[in-house]
Coordinates of C-alpha atoms in Angstrom, one line a residue:
M1 CA -48.2 -6.7 -21.2
I2 CA -47.2 -10.2 -20.4
D3 CA -49.7 -12.5 -18.7
F4 CA -47.3 -14.4 -16.3
A5 CA -50.0 -17.1 -15.8
S6 CA -50.1 -17.9 -19.5
T7 CA -47.5 -18.8 -22.1
V8 CA -45.2 -16.9 -24.5
T9 CA -43.2 -17.8 -27.5
V10 CA -39.5 -18.7 -27.1
A11 CA -38.7 -15.5 -28.9
E12 CA -40.8 -13.4 -26.6
Y13 CA -39.3 -15.1 -23.5
L14 CA -35.8 -14.4 -24.8
G15 CA -36.7 -10.8 -25.8
E16 CA -38.1 -10.1 -22.3
R17 CA -35.0 -11.4 -20.6
L18 CA -32.9 -9.2 -22.8
R19 CA -35.0 -6.2 -22.1
Q20 CA -34.9 -6.9 -18.3
A21 CA -31.0 -6.9 -18.6
G22 CA -30.9 -3.5 -20.2
V23 CA -30.8 -4.4 -23.8
S24 CA -32.8 -2.3 -26.2
H25 CA -31.0 -2.9 -29.5
L26 CA -30.5 -6.1 -31.4
F27 CA -27.5 -6.4 -33.7
G28 CA -27.1 -8.8 -36.5
V29 CA -27.9 -10.0 -40.0
P30 CA -31.1 -12.0 -41.1
G31 CA -30.9 -15.5 -42.6
D32 CA -33.5 -18.1 -43.3
F33 CA -32.8 -20.1 -40.2
N34 CA -33.4 -17.0 -37.9
L35 CA -36.4 -15.4 -39.5
N36 CA -38.9 -17.0 -37.2
L37 CA -36.9 -15.8 -34.3
L38 CA -36.6 -12.3 -35.7
D39 CA -40.4 -12.2 -36.3
G40 CA -41.0 -13.3 -32.7
L41 CA -38.6 -10.7 -31.2
A42 CA -40.3 -8.0 -33.2
E43 CA -43.3 -8.6 -31.0
V44 CA -41.4 -7.6 -27.8
P45 CA -41.8 -3.9 -27.0
G46 CA -38.7 -1.9 -26.4
L47 CA -36.4 -3.9 -28.6
R48 CA -35.1 -2.3 -31.8
W49 CA -33.5 -4.2 -34.7
T50 CA -30.2 -2.7 -36.0
G51 CA -29.1 -4.6 -39.1
S52 CA -25.6 -4.6 -40.4
P53 CA -24.1 -5.2 -43.9
N54 CA -22.2 -8.3 -42.5
E55 CA -22.0 -10.3 -39.3
L56 CA -18.5 -9.2 -38.4
G57 CA -19.5 -5.6 -38.2
A58 CA -22.6 -6.5 -36.2
G59 CA -20.4 -8.4 -33.8
Y60 CA -18.0 -5.5 -33.4
A61 CA -21.0 -3.2 -32.7
A62 CA -22.4 -5.6 -30.2
D63 CA -19.0 -5.7 -28.4
A64 CA -19.0 -1.9 -27.9
Y65 CA -22.6 -1.9 -26.8
A66 CA -22.0 -4.6 -24.3
R67 CA -19.2 -2.7 -22.7
R68 CA -21.6 0.1 -21.7
R69 CA -24.9 -1.7 -21.2
G70 CA -23.6 -4.9 -19.4
L71 CA -25.1 -7.1 -22.2
A72 CA -25.6 -7.1 -25.9
A73 CA -27.5 -9.4 -28.3
L74 CA -25.9 -10.5 -31.6
I75 CA -28.2 -12.5 -33.9
T76 CA -26.9 -14.5 -36.9
T77 CA -27.9 -17.5 -38.9
Y78 CA -26.4 -20.9 -38.7
G79 CA -23.0 -21.7 -40.2
V80 CA -22.2 -18.9 -42.6
G81 CA -23.5 -16.2 -40.4
E82 CA -22.1 -17.3 -37.1
L83 CA -18.7 -18.1 -38.6
S84 CA -18.5 -14.6 -40.1
A85 CA -19.0 -13.2 -36.6
I86 CA -16.6 -15.5 -34.7
N87 CA -13.6 -13.2 -34.8
A88 CA -15.7 -10.4 -33.2
V89 CA -17.0 -12.7 -30.5
A90 CA -13.5 -14.0 -29.7
G91 CA -12.5 -10.4 -29.3
S92 CA -15.4 -9.9 -26.8
A93 CA -14.1 -12.9 -24.9
A94 CA -10.6 -11.3 -24.6
E95 CA -11.9 -7.9 -23.8
D96 CA -14.6 -8.9 -21.2
A97 CA -17.6 -7.8 -23.3
P98 CA -20.7 -9.8 -22.4
V99 CA -22.2 -10.5 -25.9
L100 CA -25.0 -13.1 -26.1
H101 CA -24.7 -14.7 -29.6
I102 CA -28.0 -16.0 -30.6
V103 CA -27.9 -18.3 -33.7
G104 CA -31.0 -19.3 -35.7
S105 CA -30.3 -23.0 -36.5
P106 CA -32.0 -25.7 -38.6
R107 CA -35.1 -27.5 -37.5
T108 CA -34.9 -30.2 -34.8
G109 CA -36.2 -32.8 -37.3
T110 CA -33.6 -31.8 -39.9
V111 CA -30.8 -32.2 -37.3
A112 CA -32.1 -35.5 -36.0
A113 CA -32.2 -36.9 -39.6
G114 CA -28.7 -35.6 -40.4
S115 CA -30.1 -34.0 -43.6
L116 CA -27.6 -32.5 -46.0
V117 CA -29.0 -29.0 -46.0
H118 CA -27.4 -25.7 -47.0
H119 CA -25.1 -23.7 -44.6
T120 CA -23.6 -27.1 -43.4
L121 CA -20.5 -29.0 -44.3
A122 CA -22.7 -31.6 -46.0
D123 CA -21.6 -34.3 -43.6
G124 CA -24.7 -34.6 -41.4
D125 CA -22.9 -33.3 -38.4
F126 CA -24.7 -30.1 -37.1
G127 CA -22.4 -29.6 -34.1
H128 CA -19.3 -28.2 -35.8
F129 CA -20.0 -24.6 -35.2
H130 CA -21.5 -25.1 -31.7
R131 CA -18.3 -26.8 -30.7
A132 CA -16.2 -23.9 -32.2
Y133 CA -18.1 -21.4 -30.1
A134 CA -17.6 -23.5 -27.0
E135 CA -14.0 -22.4 -27.2
I136 CA -14.8 -18.7 -26.8
S137 CA -18.0 -18.7 -24.8
V138 CA -18.5 -19.1 -21.0
T139 CA -21.5 -21.4 -21.8
T140 CA -23.3 -22.7 -24.8
E141 CA -26.9 -24.0 -25.2
V142 CA -28.7 -25.7 -28.1
L143 CA -32.3 -24.9 -27.2
T144 CA -34.8 -27.8 -26.7
A145 CA -38.6 -27.7 -26.3
D146 CA -38.7 -29.0 -22.8
R147 CA -35.9 -26.8 -21.3
A148 CA -36.1 -23.6 -23.4
G149 CA -36.8 -21.1 -20.6
E150 CA -34.2 -22.6 -18.3
Q151 CA -31.6 -22.5 -21.1
I152 CA -32.3 -18.9 -22.0
D153 CA -32.0 -18.0 -18.3
A154 CA -28.7 -19.9 -18.1
V155 CA -27.0 -18.1 -21.0
V156 CA -28.2 -14.6 -20.1
T157 CA -27.0 -15.1 -16.5
A158 CA -23.6 -16.5 -17.5
A159 CA -22.8 -13.7 -19.9
R160 CA -23.8 -11.0 -17.3
R161 CA -22.0 -12.8 -14.5
E162 CA -18.8 -13.6 -16.3
R163 CA -18.7 -10.5 -18.5
K164 CA -17.9 -12.8 -21.4
P165 CA -19.8 -14.0 -24.5
A166 CA -22.4 -16.8 -24.3
Y167 CA -23.9 -18.8 -27.1
L168 CA -27.6 -19.8 -27.7
S169 CA -28.7 -21.9 -30.7
V170 CA -32.4 -21.6 -31.4
P171 CA -33.8 -24.2 -33.9
Q172 CA -36.1 -22.7 -36.5
D173 CA -39.1 -24.7 -35.4
L174 CA -38.7 -23.7 -31.7
A175 CA -38.5 -20.0 -32.1
L176 CA -42.3 -19.6 -31.9
H177 CA -42.8 -22.6 -29.6
R178 CA -44.8 -21.6 -26.6
I179 CA -43.4 -22.0 -23.0
P180 CA -44.6 -20.9 -19.6
A181 CA -44.2 -17.1 -18.9
T182 CA -44.2 -17.5 -15.1
P183 CA -40.3 -17.2 -14.6
L184 CA -40.4 -13.8 -16.3
R185 CA -42.2 -12.4 -13.3
E186 CA -38.8 -11.9 -11.6
P187 CA -35.7 -10.5 -13.3
L188 CA -32.7 -12.8 -13.2
K189 CA -30.5 -12.1 -10.2
I190 CA -26.7 -12.5 -9.9
A191 CA -25.1 -12.7 -6.4
S192 CA -21.8 -13.5 -4.8
D193 CA -21.3 -16.2 -2.1
P194 CA -21.5 -14.2 1.1
L195 CA -19.0 -16.4 2.9
A196 CA -16.5 -16.0 0.1
V197 CA -16.9 -12.3 0.2
R198 CA -16.4 -12.3 3.9
A199 CA -13.2 -14.3 3.6
F200 CA -11.8 -12.1 0.9
S201 CA -12.7 -9.0 2.9
A202 CA -10.7 -10.4 5.9
A203 CA -7.7 -11.2 3.7
V204 CA -7.7 -7.7 2.2
E205 CA -8.0 -6.1 5.6
K206 CA -5.1 -8.2 6.9
L207 CA -3.0 -7.2 3.8
L208 CA -3.7 -3.5 4.3
S209 CA -3.4 -3.4 8.1
A210 CA 0.2 -2.2 8.0
A211 CA 0.2 -0.7 4.5
E212 CA 1.8 2.7 4.1
R213 CA 2.3 3.0 0.4
P214 CA -0.5 1.1 -1.4
V215 CA -1.3 1.6 -5.1
V216 CA -4.4 0.6 -7.0
V217 CA -4.0 -0.7 -10.6
V218 CA -7.3 -0.2 -12.4
G219 CA -8.1 -2.6 -15.2
Q220 CA -10.8 -3.0 -17.8
L221 CA -13.4 -4.6 -15.6
A222 CA -13.8 -1.3 -13.8
A223 CA -15.1 0.1 -17.1
R224 CA -17.3 -2.9 -17.8
Y225 CA -19.1 -2.5 -14.5
G226 CA -19.1 1.3 -14.6
L227 CA -17.2 1.6 -11.3
G228 CA -14.7 4.2 -12.1
A229 CA -16.2 6.9 -9.9
Q230 CA -16.3 4.6 -6.9
I231 CA -12.7 3.4 -7.4
A232 CA -11.6 7.0 -7.8
G233 CA -13.0 7.7 -4.4
L234 CA -10.9 5.1 -2.6
G235 CA -8.3 7.7 -1.5
V236 CA -5.4 5.6 -2.7
P237 CA -2.8 6.5 -5.4
M238 CA -3.8 4.8 -8.5
V239 CA -2.8 4.0 -12.1
T240 CA -4.8 2.7 -15.0
Q241 CA -3.8 0.0 -17.4
L242 CA -4.1 0.9 -21.1
A243 CA -7.3 -1.1 -21.3
A244 CA -8.8 1.2 -18.6
K245 CA -7.7 4.6 -19.9
G246 CA -10.4 7.1 -19.1
V247 CA -12.0 5.0 -16.4
I248 CA -10.6 7.3 -13.7
D249 CA -11.1 11.0 -14.3
E250 CA -7.5 12.2 -15.0
G251 CA -8.0 15.2 -12.7
T252 CA -8.6 12.9 -9.7
P253 CA -6.3 13.6 -6.7
G254 CA -3.8 10.7 -6.5
Y255 CA -4.2 9.6 -10.1
L256 CA -0.7 9.0 -11.4
G257 CA -1.4 8.1 -15.1
D258 CA -1.4 5.1 -17.4
Y259 CA 0.7 2.1 -16.5
A260 CA 2.3 -0.5 -18.7
G261 CA 5.4 -1.4 -16.8
T262 CA 8.4 0.6 -17.9
M263 CA 7.1 1.1 -21.4
L264 CA 5.3 4.3 -20.4
D265 CA 6.0 7.2 -18.0
P266 CA 8.4 6.3 -15.2
A267 CA 6.3 7.9 -12.4
P268 CA 3.4 5.3 -12.5
A269 CA 5.9 2.5 -12.9
A270 CA 8.0 3.7 -9.9
A271 CA 4.9 4.0 -7.7
V272 CA 3.8 0.5 -8.4
D273 CA 7.3 -1.0 -8.0
E274 CA 7.8 0.9 -4.6
A275 CA 4.3 0.1 -3.2
D276 CA 4.1 -2.1 -0.2
V277 CA 0.7 -3.3 -1.3
V278 CA -0.8 -3.4 -4.8
L279 CA -4.5 -3.7 -5.4
H280 CA -5.4 -5.0 -8.9
L281 CA -9.0 -4.1 -9.6
G282 CA -10.0 -6.0 -12.8
S283 CA -6.6 -5.9 -14.5
V284 CA -5.2 -8.2 -17.2
Q285 CA -1.6 -9.2 -17.5
T286 CA -1.0 -9.4 -21.2
A287 CA 2.2 -8.5 -23.0
E288 CA 1.2 -5.0 -24.3
L289 CA -0.7 -4.1 -21.1
T290 CA 2.3 -4.9 -19.0
G291 CA 4.9 -3.3 -21.2
F292 CA 6.0 -6.7 -22.4
F293 CA 6.1 -8.1 -18.9
S294 CA 8.1 -5.3 -17.4
A295 CA 5.3 -4.6 -14.9
R296 CA 5.6 -5.7 -11.3
P297 CA 4.3 -9.3 -11.1
L298 CA 1.5 -10.3 -8.8
D299 CA 3.0 -11.5 -5.5
D300 CA 2.0 -12.1 -1.8
R301 CA 1.6 -8.3 -1.3
T302 CA -1.0 -8.2 -4.1
A303 CA -4.8 -8.3 -4.0
W304 CA -6.5 -9.2 -7.3
T305 CA -10.0 -9.3 -8.6
S306 CA -11.6 -10.8 -11.7
A307 CA -15.3 -10.9 -12.8
T308 CA -16.2 -13.9 -10.5
A309 CA -13.2 -14.5 -8.2
A310 CA -10.8 -12.5 -6.0
G311 CA -7.7 -13.2 -3.9
V312 CA -4.6 -12.2 -2.1
G313 CA -1.4 -13.6 -3.4
E314 CA -2.1 -17.3 -4.0
Q315 CA -5.2 -17.3 -1.9
R316 CA -8.3 -17.6 -4.2
F317 CA -11.9 -17.0 -3.3
E318 CA -14.5 -18.2 -5.8
N319 CA -17.9 -16.7 -6.4
V320 CA -16.8 -13.2 -5.4
L321 CA -18.3 -10.9 -8.1
F322 CA -16.3 -7.9 -9.1
P323 CA -18.6 -5.2 -7.6
D324 CA -18.5 -7.0 -4.2
A325 CA -14.7 -7.3 -4.4
V326 CA -14.4 -3.5 -5.0
N327 CA -16.8 -2.9 -2.1
A328 CA -14.6 -5.1 0.1
V329 CA -11.5 -3.1 -0.8
A330 CA -13.4 0.1 -0.2
A331 CA -14.5 -1.1 3.3
A332 CA -10.9 -2.0 4.2
L333 CA -9.8 1.5 3.2
T334 CA -12.5 3.3 5.1
D335 CA -11.1 6.4 7.0
R336 CA -7.6 5.8 5.6
R337 CA -6.0 8.1 3.2
F338 CA -2.6 7.9 1.5
S339 CA -0.5 10.5 -0.2
G340 CA 0.5 9.9 -3.8
G341 CA 3.2 11.0 -6.2
A342 CA 2.9 13.3 -9.1
A343 CA 1.1 12.3 -12.3
G344 CA 3.1 11.2 -15.3
A345 CA 4.1 13.4 -18.1
G346 CA 1.2 12.5 -20.4
H347 CA 0.8 14.5 -23.6
E348 CA 3.8 16.6 -24.7
D349 CA 2.8 20.1 -25.7
G350 CA 4.7 22.1 -28.2
P351 CA 4.4 24.2 -31.4
V352 CA 2.3 22.6 -34.1
G353 CA 4.4 24.0 -37.0
E354 CA 3.5 24.1 -40.7
E355 CA 3.6 20.4 -41.4
L356 CA 0.8 18.0 -40.5
T357 CA 2.5 15.2 -38.7
Q358 CA 1.3 12.5 -36.2
A359 CA 2.7 14.7 -33.4
S360 CA 1.0 17.9 -34.5
M361 CA -2.3 16.1 -35.2
W362 CA -2.5 14.7 -31.7
R363 CA -1.6 18.0 -30.2
M364 CA -4.4 19.6 -32.1
L365 CA -6.8 16.9 -31.1
Q366 CA -5.8 17.3 -27.5
E367 CA -6.8 21.0 -27.7
W368 CA -10.1 20.3 -29.5
L369 CA -11.5 17.1 -27.9
P370 CA -14.7 18.1 -26.1
G371 CA -15.7 16.7 -22.7
H372 CA -18.7 14.2 -22.4
S373 CA -17.7 12.5 -25.6
A374 CA -16.7 8.9 -26.5
L375 CA -13.2 8.7 -28.0
I376 CA -12.9 5.5 -30.0
A377 CA -9.5 4.5 -31.4
D378 CA -8.7 1.6 -33.7
T379 CA -5.7 -0.6 -33.5
G380 CA -2.5 0.9 -34.8
T381 CA -1.4 4.5 -35.0
A382 CA -4.9 5.6 -33.9
Y383 CA -4.8 3.7 -30.6
W384 CA -1.2 4.4 -29.7
G385 CA -1.5 8.0 -30.5
A386 CA -4.7 8.4 -28.5
L387 CA -3.0 7.0 -25.4
S388 CA -0.9 10.2 -25.3
L389 CA -4.0 12.4 -24.8
R390 CA -5.1 13.7 -21.4
L391 CA -8.8 13.2 -21.6
P392 CA -11.3 15.9 -20.7
A393 CA -13.6 15.3 -17.8
D394 CA -16.4 12.8 -18.3
T395 CA -14.9 11.4 -21.5
T396 CA -15.2 7.7 -22.4
F397 CA -12.2 6.0 -24.1
V398 CA -12.9 2.9 -26.1
G399 CA -10.2 0.7 -27.5
Q400 CA -9.3 -3.0 -28.0
P401 CA -5.7 -3.4 -26.8
I402 CA -5.9 -7.2 -26.1
W403 CA -7.6 -8.6 -29.2
N404 CA -6.3 -5.9 -31.5
S405 CA -8.5 -6.6 -34.4
I406 CA -7.9 -4.0 -37.1
G407 CA -11.2 -2.4 -38.3
W408 CA -13.0 -3.1 -35.0
A409 CA -13.5 0.6 -34.1
L410 CA -15.7 1.8 -37.0
P411 CA -18.5 -0.6 -36.2
A412 CA -17.8 0.1 -32.5
V413 CA -19.1 3.6 -33.1
L414 CA -22.5 2.1 -33.8
G415 CA -22.6 0.1 -30.6
Q416 CA -21.2 2.9 -28.4
G417 CA -23.4 5.5 -30.0
L418 CA -26.6 3.5 -29.4
A419 CA -25.6 2.4 -25.9
E420 CA -25.0 6.0 -24.8
P421 CA -26.8 8.3 -27.2
D422 CA -26.0 11.4 -25.2
R423 CA -22.3 11.1 -25.9
R424 CA -21.0 12.1 -29.4
P425 CA -18.6 9.5 -30.6
V426 CA -15.2 10.7 -31.9
L427 CA -13.5 8.0 -34.0
V428 CA -9.8 7.9 -35.0
I429 CA -9.0 5.1 -37.5
G430 CA -6.4 4.4 -40.1
D431 CA -7.2 4.0 -43.8
G432 CA -6.2 0.3 -43.8
A433 CA -8.5 -0.5 -40.8
A434 CA -11.4 1.5 -42.3
Q435 CA -11.2 -0.4 -45.5
M436 CA -12.1 -3.6 -43.6
T437 CA -15.4 -2.4 -42.1
V438 CA -16.3 0.8 -43.8
Q439 CA -19.7 -0.6 -44.9
E440 CA -20.9 0.1 -41.3
L441 CA -20.7 3.8 -42.0
G442 CA -24.0 3.6 -43.7
T443 CA -25.6 1.8 -40.7
I444 CA -24.2 4.5 -38.4
A445 CA -25.8 7.3 -40.5
A446 CA -29.1 5.4 -40.9
A447 CA -29.2 4.9 -37.1
G448 CA -29.2 8.7 -36.6
L449 CA -25.7 8.9 -35.1
R450 CA -23.6 11.9 -35.8
P451 CA -20.0 11.1 -34.9
V452 CA -16.8 12.9 -35.8
I453 CA -14.6 10.5 -37.8
L454 CA -10.9 11.2 -38.4
L455 CA -9.6 8.9 -41.1
L456 CA -5.8 8.8 -40.9
N457 CA -4.8 8.4 -44.6
N458 CA -1.2 7.1 -44.4
R459 CA -1.6 4.8 -47.4
G460 CA -1.3 1.4 -45.6
Y461 CA -0.8 -0.5 -42.4
T462 CA 1.6 1.9 -40.6
I463 CA 1.6 -0.2 -37.4
E464 CA 2.9 -3.1 -39.4
R465 CA 5.5 -0.9 -41.1
A466 CA 6.7 0.1 -37.6
L467 CA 7.0 -3.5 -36.5
Q468 CA 8.8 -5.0 -39.6
S469 CA 9.7 -4.4 -43.2
P470 CA 8.3 -0.9 -43.6
Q471 CA 8.7 -0.7 -47.4
A472 CA 7.2 -4.2 -48.0
V473 CA 4.4 -4.2 -50.6
Y474 CA 2.1 -6.1 -48.3
N475 CA 1.8 -3.1 -46.0
D476 CA 0.3 -1.0 -48.8
V477 CA -3.4 -0.6 -49.4
T478 CA -5.3 0.4 -52.5
P479 CA -6.0 4.1 -52.5
W480 CA -9.7 5.0 -52.3
N481 CA -11.7 8.1 -53.1
W482 CA -12.9 8.7 -49.6
R483 CA -15.0 11.7 -50.5
A484 CA -17.0 9.8 -53.1
L485 CA -17.3 6.7 -50.8
V486 CA -18.5 8.7 -47.8
A487 CA -21.2 10.4 -50.0
G488 CA -22.3 7.1 -51.4
L489 CA -22.6 5.4 -48.0
T490 CA -24.2 8.2 -46.0
G491 CA -25.8 10.6 -48.4
P492 CA -25.8 14.4 -48.3
E493 CA -26.2 14.7 -44.6
T494 CA -22.5 14.2 -44.0
D495 CA -19.8 16.9 -43.9
Y496 CA -16.7 15.7 -45.6
H497 CA -13.4 17.5 -44.9
H498 CA -9.9 17.0 -46.3
A499 CA -6.9 18.1 -44.1
A500 CA -3.4 18.0 -45.4
T501 CA -2.1 20.9 -43.2
P502 CA -2.6 22.0 -39.6
T503 CA -4.7 24.9 -40.8
E504 CA -7.0 22.7 -42.7
L505 CA -7.3 20.3 -39.8
D506 CA -8.1 23.1 -37.4
K507 CA -10.8 24.4 -39.7
S508 CA -12.3 20.9 -40.1
L509 CA -12.4 20.2 -36.3
R510 CA -14.0 23.6 -35.6
A511 CA -16.6 22.9 -38.3
A512 CA -17.4 19.5 -36.8
A513 CA -17.8 21.1 -33.3
D514 CA -20.1 23.8 -34.8
H515 CA -22.4 21.2 -36.3
P516 CA -23.1 18.5 -33.8
D517 CA -26.2 17.5 -35.7
R518 CA -24.3 16.3 -38.7
L519 CA -21.9 13.4 -39.2
A520 CA -18.4 14.8 -39.8
F521 CA -15.8 12.8 -41.8
I522 CA -12.3 14.3 -41.8
E523 CA -9.7 12.7 -44.1
V524 CA -6.3 13.5 -42.6
E525 CA -3.3 13.2 -44.9
L526 CA -0.2 11.8 -43.1
D527 CA 3.2 10.4 -44.1
A528 CA 3.2 6.6 -44.5
Y529 CA 6.1 6.2 -42.1
D530 CA 5.3 8.7 -39.4
T531 CA 4.2 7.2 -36.2
P532 CA 3.3 8.4 -32.7
P533 CA 6.1 8.1 -30.1
L534 CA 4.3 5.3 -28.1
L535 CA 4.0 3.2 -31.2
R536 CA 7.7 3.5 -31.8
R537 CA 8.2 2.4 -28.2
L538 CA 5.9 -0.5 -28.7
A539 CA 7.7 -1.6 -31.8
E540 CA 11.1 -1.5 -30.0
R541 CA 9.7 -3.6 -27.2
A542 CA 8.1 -6.1 -29.6
T543 CA 11.3 -6.4 -31.6
A544 CA 13.4 -7.0 -28.4
A545 CA 10.9 -9.6 -27.1
A546 CA 11.0 -11.4 -30.4
K547 CA 14.8 -11.6 -30.4
A548 CA 14.8 -12.7 -26.8
T549 CA 12.6 -15.7 -27.6
A550 CA 14.2 -16.6 -30.9

């Protein structure tokens, strides 16, 4: 129990702020510059250390955890550790995942003297990596003895407010430095500007006053704030961007399907194009999410929302937090209901046949996928195949369609599984992607998680084959003995299955469902050049876009 009238160490202060924000797991890798910090954090009740084989995997796990909990803590050492994680943290910036990256750094005296110590560039400049992280963080702080509590509060608040990464460097000699505990008496609060909310509300009400055919476009921020159910109750026809698949229960009246301009089903695209008002709730307008910019652009008949601002057309209202913007839209729609069109085609059913193909595998997964699970799909054939599924009720879908870092999804199982332990993760990942981050499989097993993992063994980077030079040697990967590897990483408590036919895959999936207390690893043999229909469509659009800009 904290004595608020006394003092605590910097580590204890930081740990308590993390705990107050809903964090109960710490991801990372130890290093000599962060050991004092880790020892101090170990004294904070309710925080559990979850170490990873490398910082990149820890960063991917923290990303998935942050999406569900609203904040995650990633702890690395200075230089070598933080740079190993920078790709993961950049992905969190792109995908609106609030990861607080905490770096144990050299002592203040060492920095002041410009000493040529290890993990540096041996040039006496200790700011290189801090400056690098400033490019991908909403705020950065190098902790000082006189402002430590204030700086910790600033980075935690910024990450939660902006739904983006923040960076905190903790010098080795300050981790156990004692500071006043009094501020910890009250959890940190985040609030909108009431006047700005009022102004946005008035603008939305004016926009909707004569609307007859409005449509809501749901984006990834709806998932980050857990507001899918509230948005589903707005009573307005709605579509989801690919980054928000699963946020709206697909059985919701008025739900029209996934939307990426004209690249997907025509029904959602037509509904958006024909709407007299479009309400963008947390959407992002990147190439893949807009069907290579074939989506309707934002115009004066559009309301839009981000994490900290909202607007109508070119009007912009700062300091309007996303939940308050959604509340304003809901209030403007009170007692109004609008009829919607029919949902898109979604998954195409059909006979499975005797050959195991991408098409037959996804049909079988559609029939098997249980509700109240977390479907995690890695970049490539896994992600673009999973988009064809109609998700069961109360199913979380986790992907990375903006950053698209191959191998992200396997460590994401760790973060997702720890963030929501009541949901069994179901991972679909290609063999090339899995080879990048497979070490994390051991961490997943050690953490007590029991996911179902479908390893799509198509002997290489099939998404790259679909985009260009399908027979090029650089798209091949070295074949691995996955059975032996899985046993070596996880031990005897894992059920390994090999599926080269529909019958074998069906048997494997049934066995995985029958044993939820065991980790199931299913190696699925697929043709190296077989791709899901949506991936072929993506490749066609990408090729056309490249030619247009050549």
